[in-house]
Amino acid sequence: GDSVTQMEGPVTLSEEAFLTINCTYTATGYPSLFWYVQYPGEGLQLLLKATKADDKGSNKGFEATYRKETTSFHLEKGSVQVSDSAVYFCALSGDAGNMLTFGGGTRLMVKP
Amino acid sequence: DVKVTQSSRYLVKRTGEKVFLECVQDMDHENMFWYRQDPGLGLRLIYFSYDVKMKEKGDIPEGYSVSREKKERFSLILESASTNQTSMYLCASSPGRGYQPQHFGDGTRLSIL
């Protein structure tokens, strides 16, 4: 079946540092890929998405490129802020269509 | 923007009570989902529904039931609450066509005493 693997956290960075959170996936066919963010005490918010190979999703300074050859969808941001502290989830929607497969989540902590 | 509203942010109930968690979405989505989220266990799917009066079991349906009488509303029911059902519960919705993201509510943090 489909699966998503994320790097384990927590990831601790200083403000203005470069962020990479790795995400790799296993799926048949051509899944859509997503990154969600969960701020403390809240639900998940869709951060960005990509629906086909080589698509780049971007939002709020975050970017991720759908790499089919490496089955990856790594999340990057050039300069993190304290307000980016949250848990980030990588997810895919594959042949099951309406279902999402989530990674385990990566907690990001940004220190001033 | 899609709005998914969960009726309570925090809820405290007693063991053995029947508990109702309500979720309403305003985007005419066909699909609705209930998850629970626990530290170290990630998100686990309890039930989902792809149409009115339709329901499908997810990964952990035991101890739960659901109701979908109207398209916009999906209720999660704990028939007889137990302490191991203390958790964060998240509702989500998505359009009927495939490969679409799910939109989540703010969650209900449920404590069973």
XYZ file of N, CA, C and O in Angstrom, chain B:
452
model
N -12.959 30.420 1.162
C -12.215 29.348 1.819
C -13.165 28.311 2.415
O -14.242 28.641 2.862
N -12.698 27.085 2.407
C -13.457 26.008 3.028
C -13.463 26.213 4.530
O -12.450 26.569 5.125
N -14.628 26.017 5.117
C -14.723 26.128 6.565
C -15.260 24.814 7.104
O -16.358 24.378 6.729
N -14.470 24.185 7.970
C -14.912 22.992 8.671
C -14.981 23.362 10.144
O -13.969 23.774 10.736
N -16.158 23.239 10.716
C -16.385 23.684 12.081
C -16.695 22.496 12.976
O -17.624 21.735 12.706
N -15.920 22.368 14.018
C -16.181 21.352 15.034
C -16.837 22.030 16.225
O -16.438 23.120 16.618
N -17.822 21.366 16.787
C -18.715 22.023 17.743
C -18.021 22.460 19.028
O -18.417 23.462 19.629
N -16.997 21.734 19.447
C -16.332 22.087 20.705
C -14.829 22.036 20.526
O -14.323 21.170 19.827
N -14.107 22.963 21.145
C -12.644 22.877 21.145
C -12.154 21.973 22.268
O -11.181 21.254 22.118
N -12.842 22.043 23.403
C -12.482 21.233 24.565
C -13.760 20.616 25.133
O -14.794 21.265 25.188
N -13.630 19.355 25.553
C -14.784 18.648 26.086
C -14.292 17.697 27.167
O -13.298 16.998 26.974
N -15.009 17.687 28.288
C -14.684 16.761 29.374
C -15.915 15.930 29.668
O -17.000 16.481 29.918
N -15.771 14.627 29.634
C -16.884 13.699 29.880
C -16.443 12.619 30.860
O -15.261 12.480 31.161
N -17.421 11.862 31.303
C -17.130 10.807 32.281
C -17.212 9.439 31.619
O -17.933 9.231 30.625
N -16.489 8.494 32.161
C -16.498 7.118 31.684
C -17.932 6.603 31.622
O -18.720 6.817 32.549
N -18.266 5.944 30.517
C -19.581 5.364 30.344
C -20.597 6.273 29.681
O -21.656 5.796 29.243
N -20.299 7.558 29.592
C -21.234 8.480 28.949
C -21.253 8.246 27.434
O -20.269 7.788 26.846
N -22.342 8.613 26.821
C -22.445 8.642 25.362
C -22.050 10.042 24.924
O -22.622 11.030 25.392
N -21.072 10.131 24.031
C -20.496 11.412 23.659
C -20.712 11.658 22.164
O -20.494 10.756 21.340
N -21.112 12.864 21.840
C -21.331 13.254 20.447
C -20.355 14.360 20.077
O -20.298 15.393 20.740
N -19.608 14.148 19.004
C -18.754 15.198 18.445
C -19.341 15.565 17.085
O -19.546 14.696 16.232
N -19.568 16.860 16.906
C -20.228 17.321 15.686
C -19.264 18.052 14.773
O -18.384 18.783 15.238
N -19.486 17.891 13.481
C -18.645 18.555 12.485
C -19.526 19.017 11.329
O -20.354 18.244 10.834
N -19.324 20.265 10.918
C -20.099 20.834 9.815
C -19.143 21.481 8.825
O -18.232 22.198 9.227
N -19.377 21.229 7.534
C -18.568 21.880 6.489
C -19.494 22.665 5.567
O -20.645 22.293 5.360
N -18.946 23.735 5.002
C -19.792 24.671 4.241
C -19.470 24.692 2.755
O -19.853 25.629 2.050
N -18.756 23.674 2.254
C -18.343 23.702 0.857
C -18.989 22.609 0.018
O -18.509 22.285 -1.052
N -20.055 22.009 0.515
C -20.788 21.009 -0.269
C -19.892 19.821 -0.647
O -20.062 19.212 -1.705
N -18.947 19.494 0.214
C -18.055 18.374 -0.053
C -18.769 17.052 0.150
O -19.549 16.889 1.089
N -18.439 16.099 -0.736
C -19.042 14.771 -0.612
C -18.404 13.954 0.520
O -19.082 13.195 1.196
N -17.095 14.098 0.679
C -16.366 13.245 1.627
C -16.159 13.934 2.965
O -15.817 15.125 3.022
N -16.333 13.166 4.029
C -16.014 13.676 5.367
C -15.326 12.572 6.157
O -15.574 11.374 5.931
N -14.463 12.992 7.087
C -13.575 12.064 7.776
C -13.487 12.429 9.264
O -13.556 13.604 9.626
N -13.286 11.399 10.075
C -12.928 11.599 11.484
C -11.605 10.889 11.763
O -11.434 9.701 11.440
N -10.682 11.637 12.376
C -9.392 11.113 12.800
C -9.238 11.336 14.311
O -9.841 12.252 14.876
N -8.358 10.538 14.894
C -7.861 10.899 16.209
C -6.345 11.025 16.140
O -5.692 10.372 15.299
N -5.825 11.913 16.971
C -4.400 12.206 16.954
C -3.851 12.040 18.360
O -4.312 12.697 19.296
N -2.858 11.180 18.486
C -2.242 10.913 19.773
C -0.732 11.041 19.649
O -0.164 10.671 18.609
N -0.065 11.508 20.690
C 1.398 11.661 20.631
C 2.075 10.351 20.259
O 1.795 9.300 20.842
N 2.961 10.426 19.283
C 3.710 9.245 18.868
C 2.968 8.308 17.932
O 3.577 7.383 17.384
N 1.680 8.535 17.748
C 0.880 7.641 16.888
C 0.388 8.349 15.621
O -0.235 7.714 14.772
N 0.614 9.620 15.529
C 0.211 10.348 14.336
C -1.299 10.440 14.208
O -2.046 10.391 15.185
N -1.750 10.561 12.975
C -3.173 10.650 12.672
C -3.699 9.267 12.311
O -3.122 8.587 11.463
N -4.786 8.868 12.925
C -5.402 7.583 12.616
C -6.860 7.801 12.230
O -7.592 8.489 12.936
N -7.247 7.179 11.128
C -8.590 7.348 10.588
C -9.570 6.457 11.332
O -9.374 5.242 11.425
N -10.657 7.054 11.820
C -11.665 6.305 12.569
C -12.776 5.840 11.620
O -13.068 4.653 11.519
N -13.414 6.791 10.972
C -14.487 6.530 10.015
C -14.431 7.596 8.923
O -13.938 8.702 9.144
N -15.001 7.264 7.786
C -15.221 8.277 6.770
C -16.535 8.020 6.057
O -17.129 6.939 6.181
N -16.974 9.037 5.336
C -18.255 8.960 4.630
C -18.088 9.655 3.283
O -17.543 10.752 3.206
N -18.558 9.011 2.223
C -18.448 9.614 0.901
C -19.800 10.064 0.347
O -19.905 10.491 -0.804
N -20.830 9.939 1.177
C -22.136 10.412 0.740
C -23.080 10.393 1.948
O -22.798 9.721 2.955
N -24.189 11.072 1.814
C -25.180 11.069 2.891
C -25.594 9.637 3.186
O -25.802 8.834 2.282
N -25.673 9.333 4.469
C -26.074 8.021 4.990
C -25.091 6.906 4.651
O -25.363 5.738 4.954
N -23.965 7.237 4.057
C -22.946 6.233 3.787
C -21.817 6.391 4.796
O -21.470 7.516 5.183
N -21.222 5.273 5.192
C -20.089 5.317 6.104
C -19.195 4.118 5.840
O -19.667 3.061 5.419
N -17.922 4.325 6.099
C -16.941 3.266 5.941
C -16.010 3.282 7.146
O -15.624 4.361 7.626
N -15.626 2.107 7.604
C -14.686 2.025 8.719
C -13.284 2.412 8.260
O -12.865 2.058 7.165
N -12.610 3.098 9.156
C -11.215 3.407 8.932
C -10.334 2.383 9.624
O -10.680 1.203 9.716
N -9.234 2.862 10.157
C -8.258 1.955 10.762
C -8.598 1.553 12.196
O -8.220 0.481 12.651
N -9.329 2.417 12.908
C -9.596 2.163 14.338
C -11.054 2.467 14.677
O -11.344 3.320 15.497
N -12.024 1.752 14.112
C -13.425 2.087 14.365
C -13.997 1.581 15.687
O -15.082 2.003 16.092
N -13.275 0.710 16.362
C -13.837 0.073 17.557
C -14.154 1.109 18.632
O -13.313 1.937 18.975
N -15.361 1.024 19.167
C -15.784 1.936 20.215
C -16.413 3.217 19.713
O -16.841 4.057 20.509
N -16.487 3.356 18.384
C -17.044 4.558 17.761
C -18.140 4.196 16.773
O -18.157 3.098 16.229
N -19.026 5.130 16.535
C -19.944 5.050 15.411
C -20.074 6.450 14.835
O -19.581 7.420 15.409
N -20.722 6.548 13.676
C -20.867 7.845 13.020
C -22.271 7.970 12.453
O -22.995 6.982 12.285
N -22.618 9.200 12.153
C -23.910 9.480 11.544
C -23.746 10.598 10.528
O -23.115 11.618 10.820
N -24.345 10.379 9.350
C -24.340 11.447 8.352
C -25.739 11.506 7.718
O -26.008 10.884 6.712
N -26.587 12.300 8.348
C -27.973 12.467 7.891
C -28.103 13.580 6.859
O -29.017 13.572 6.038
N -27.183 14.545 6.920
C -27.156 15.631 5.952
C -25.746 15.748 5.381
O -24.767 15.415 6.043
N -25.658 16.247 4.170
C -24.375 16.293 3.482
C -23.345 17.104 4.252
O -22.164 16.773 4.259
N -23.767 18.178 4.896
C -22.814 19.081 5.524
C -22.394 18.664 6.934
O -21.484 19.256 7.487
N -23.029 17.660 7.491
C -22.808 17.339 8.899
C -22.390 15.887 9.076
O -23.029 14.978 8.536
N -21.336 15.672 9.870
C -20.821 14.324 10.128
C -20.535 14.227 11.624
O -19.715 14.987 12.143
N -21.230 13.337 12.282
C -21.128 13.224 13.739
C -20.361 11.972 14.117
O -20.566 10.903 13.540
N -19.529 12.114 15.110
C -18.814 10.974 15.687
C -19.419 10.689 17.050
O -19.605 11.613 17.851
N -19.703 9.422 17.303
C -20.371 9.031 18.537
C -19.509 8.028 19.289
O -19.073 7.023 18.706
N -19.255 8.334 20.548
C -18.615 7.380 21.437
C -19.737 6.741 22.249
O -20.371 7.397 23.079
N -20.019 5.505 21.969
C -21.203 4.853 22.537
C -21.133 4.769 24.063
O -22.108 5.002 24.751
N -19.970 4.448 24.585
C -19.762 4.368 26.034
C -18.304 4.762 26.267
O -17.410 3.929 26.143
N -18.116 6.024 26.576
C -16.760 6.582 26.611
C -15.869 5.859 27.617
O -16.309 5.496 28.726
N -14.624 5.686 27.206
C -13.636 5.086 28.105
C -12.400 5.980 28.142
O -12.181 6.801 27.247
N -11.601 5.808 29.176
C -10.445 6.700 29.359
C -9.457 6.608 28.199
O -8.780 7.592 27.887
N -9.389 5.459 27.530
C -8.447 5.344 26.404
C -8.934 6.059 25.148
O -8.259 6.022 24.111
N -10.082 6.691 25.233
C -10.572 7.514 24.137
C -10.270 9.003 24.365
O -10.689 9.849 23.564
N -9.559 9.297 25.427
C -9.043 10.651 25.619
C -8.049 10.946 24.508
O -7.074 10.210 24.329
N -8.316 12.005 23.741
C -7.507 12.259 22.552
C -7.908 13.584 21.925
O -8.868 14.231 22.341
N -7.173 13.946 20.884
C -7.554 15.054 20.001
C -8.282 14.445 18.802
O -7.750 13.535 18.153
N -9.485 14.953 18.530
C -10.280 14.450 17.407
C -10.362 15.513 16.327
O -10.699 16.672 16.584
N -10.061 15.096 15.107
C -10.031 16.013 13.978
C -11.023 15.565 12.920
O -11.039 14.391 12.531
N -11.805 16.505 12.442
C -12.741 16.267 11.348
C -12.176 16.901 10.081
O -11.498 17.947 10.148
N -12.437 16.288 8.933
C -11.969 16.836 7.662
C -13.011 16.582 6.584
O -13.867 15.696 6.715
N -12.927 17.371 5.509
C -13.807 17.147 4.363
C -13.014 17.342 3.082
O -11.964 18.008 3.068
N -13.524 16.762 1.992
C -12.889 16.947 0.683
C -13.923 16.738 -0.409
O -14.959 16.088 -0.189
N -13.646 17.271 -1.606
C -14.570 17.061 -2.721
C -14.624 15.594 -3.125
O -13.729 14.816 -2.815
N -15.680 15.229 -3.863
C -15.861 13.838 -4.238
C -14.840 13.324 -5.227
O -14.479 12.156 -5.196
N -14.335 14.172 -6.105
C -13.359 13.709 -7.087
C -12.031 13.439 -6.382
O -11.709 14.051 -5.375
N -11.263 12.533 -6.926
C -10.068 12.065 -6.237
C -8.903 13.024 -6.270
O -8.944 14.054 -6.933
N -7.864 12.671 -5.531
C -6.574 13.361 -5.519
C -6.688 14.795 -5.004
O -5.867 15.647 -5.332
N -7.680 15.046 -4.172
C -7.873 16.391 -3.618
C -7.427 16.450 -2.165
O -7.480 15.441 -1.456
N -6.985 17.617 -1.716
C -6.616 17.730 -0.298
C -7.850 17.688 0.590
O -8.963 17.993 0.155
N -7.639 17.293 1.820
C -8.685 17.373 2.829
C -8.520 18.688 3.594
O -7.413 19.180 3.783
N -9.656 19.228 4.029
C -9.670 20.475 4.802
C -10.119 20.131 6.217
O -11.163 19.498 6.393
N -9.360 20.586 7.189
C -9.560 20.165 8.570
C -10.205 21.248 9.423
O -10.012 22.451 9.201
N -10.959 20.789 10.426
C -11.415 21.678 11.480
C -10.320 21.908 12.508
O -9.208 21.381 12.383
N -10.641 22.696 13.529
C -9.652 23.051 14.545
C -9.421 21.961 15.584
O -8.519 22.084 16.415
N -10.243 20.930 15.553
C -10.045 19.822 16.478
C -10.851 19.973 17.760
O -11.192 21.089 18.178
N -11.152 18.834 18.364
C -11.784 18.791 19.685
C -10.871 17.988 20.604
O -10.584 16.822 20.314
N -10.436 18.630 21.678
C -9.626 17.898 22.649
C -10.565 17.319 23.690
O -11.166 18.054 24.476
N -10.722 16.023 23.662
C -11.678 15.306 24.505
C -10.943 14.612 25.646
O -9.982 13.865 25.412
N -11.421 14.862 26.851
C -10.886 14.184 28.036
C -11.990 13.347 28.656
O -13.093 13.865 28.906
N -11.697 12.078 28.879
C -12.646 11.173 29.525
C -12.116 10.859 30.925
O -11.012 10.314 31.064
N -12.887 11.234 31.932
C -12.421 11.056 33.313
C -13.016 9.807 33.960
O -14.123 9.395 33.596
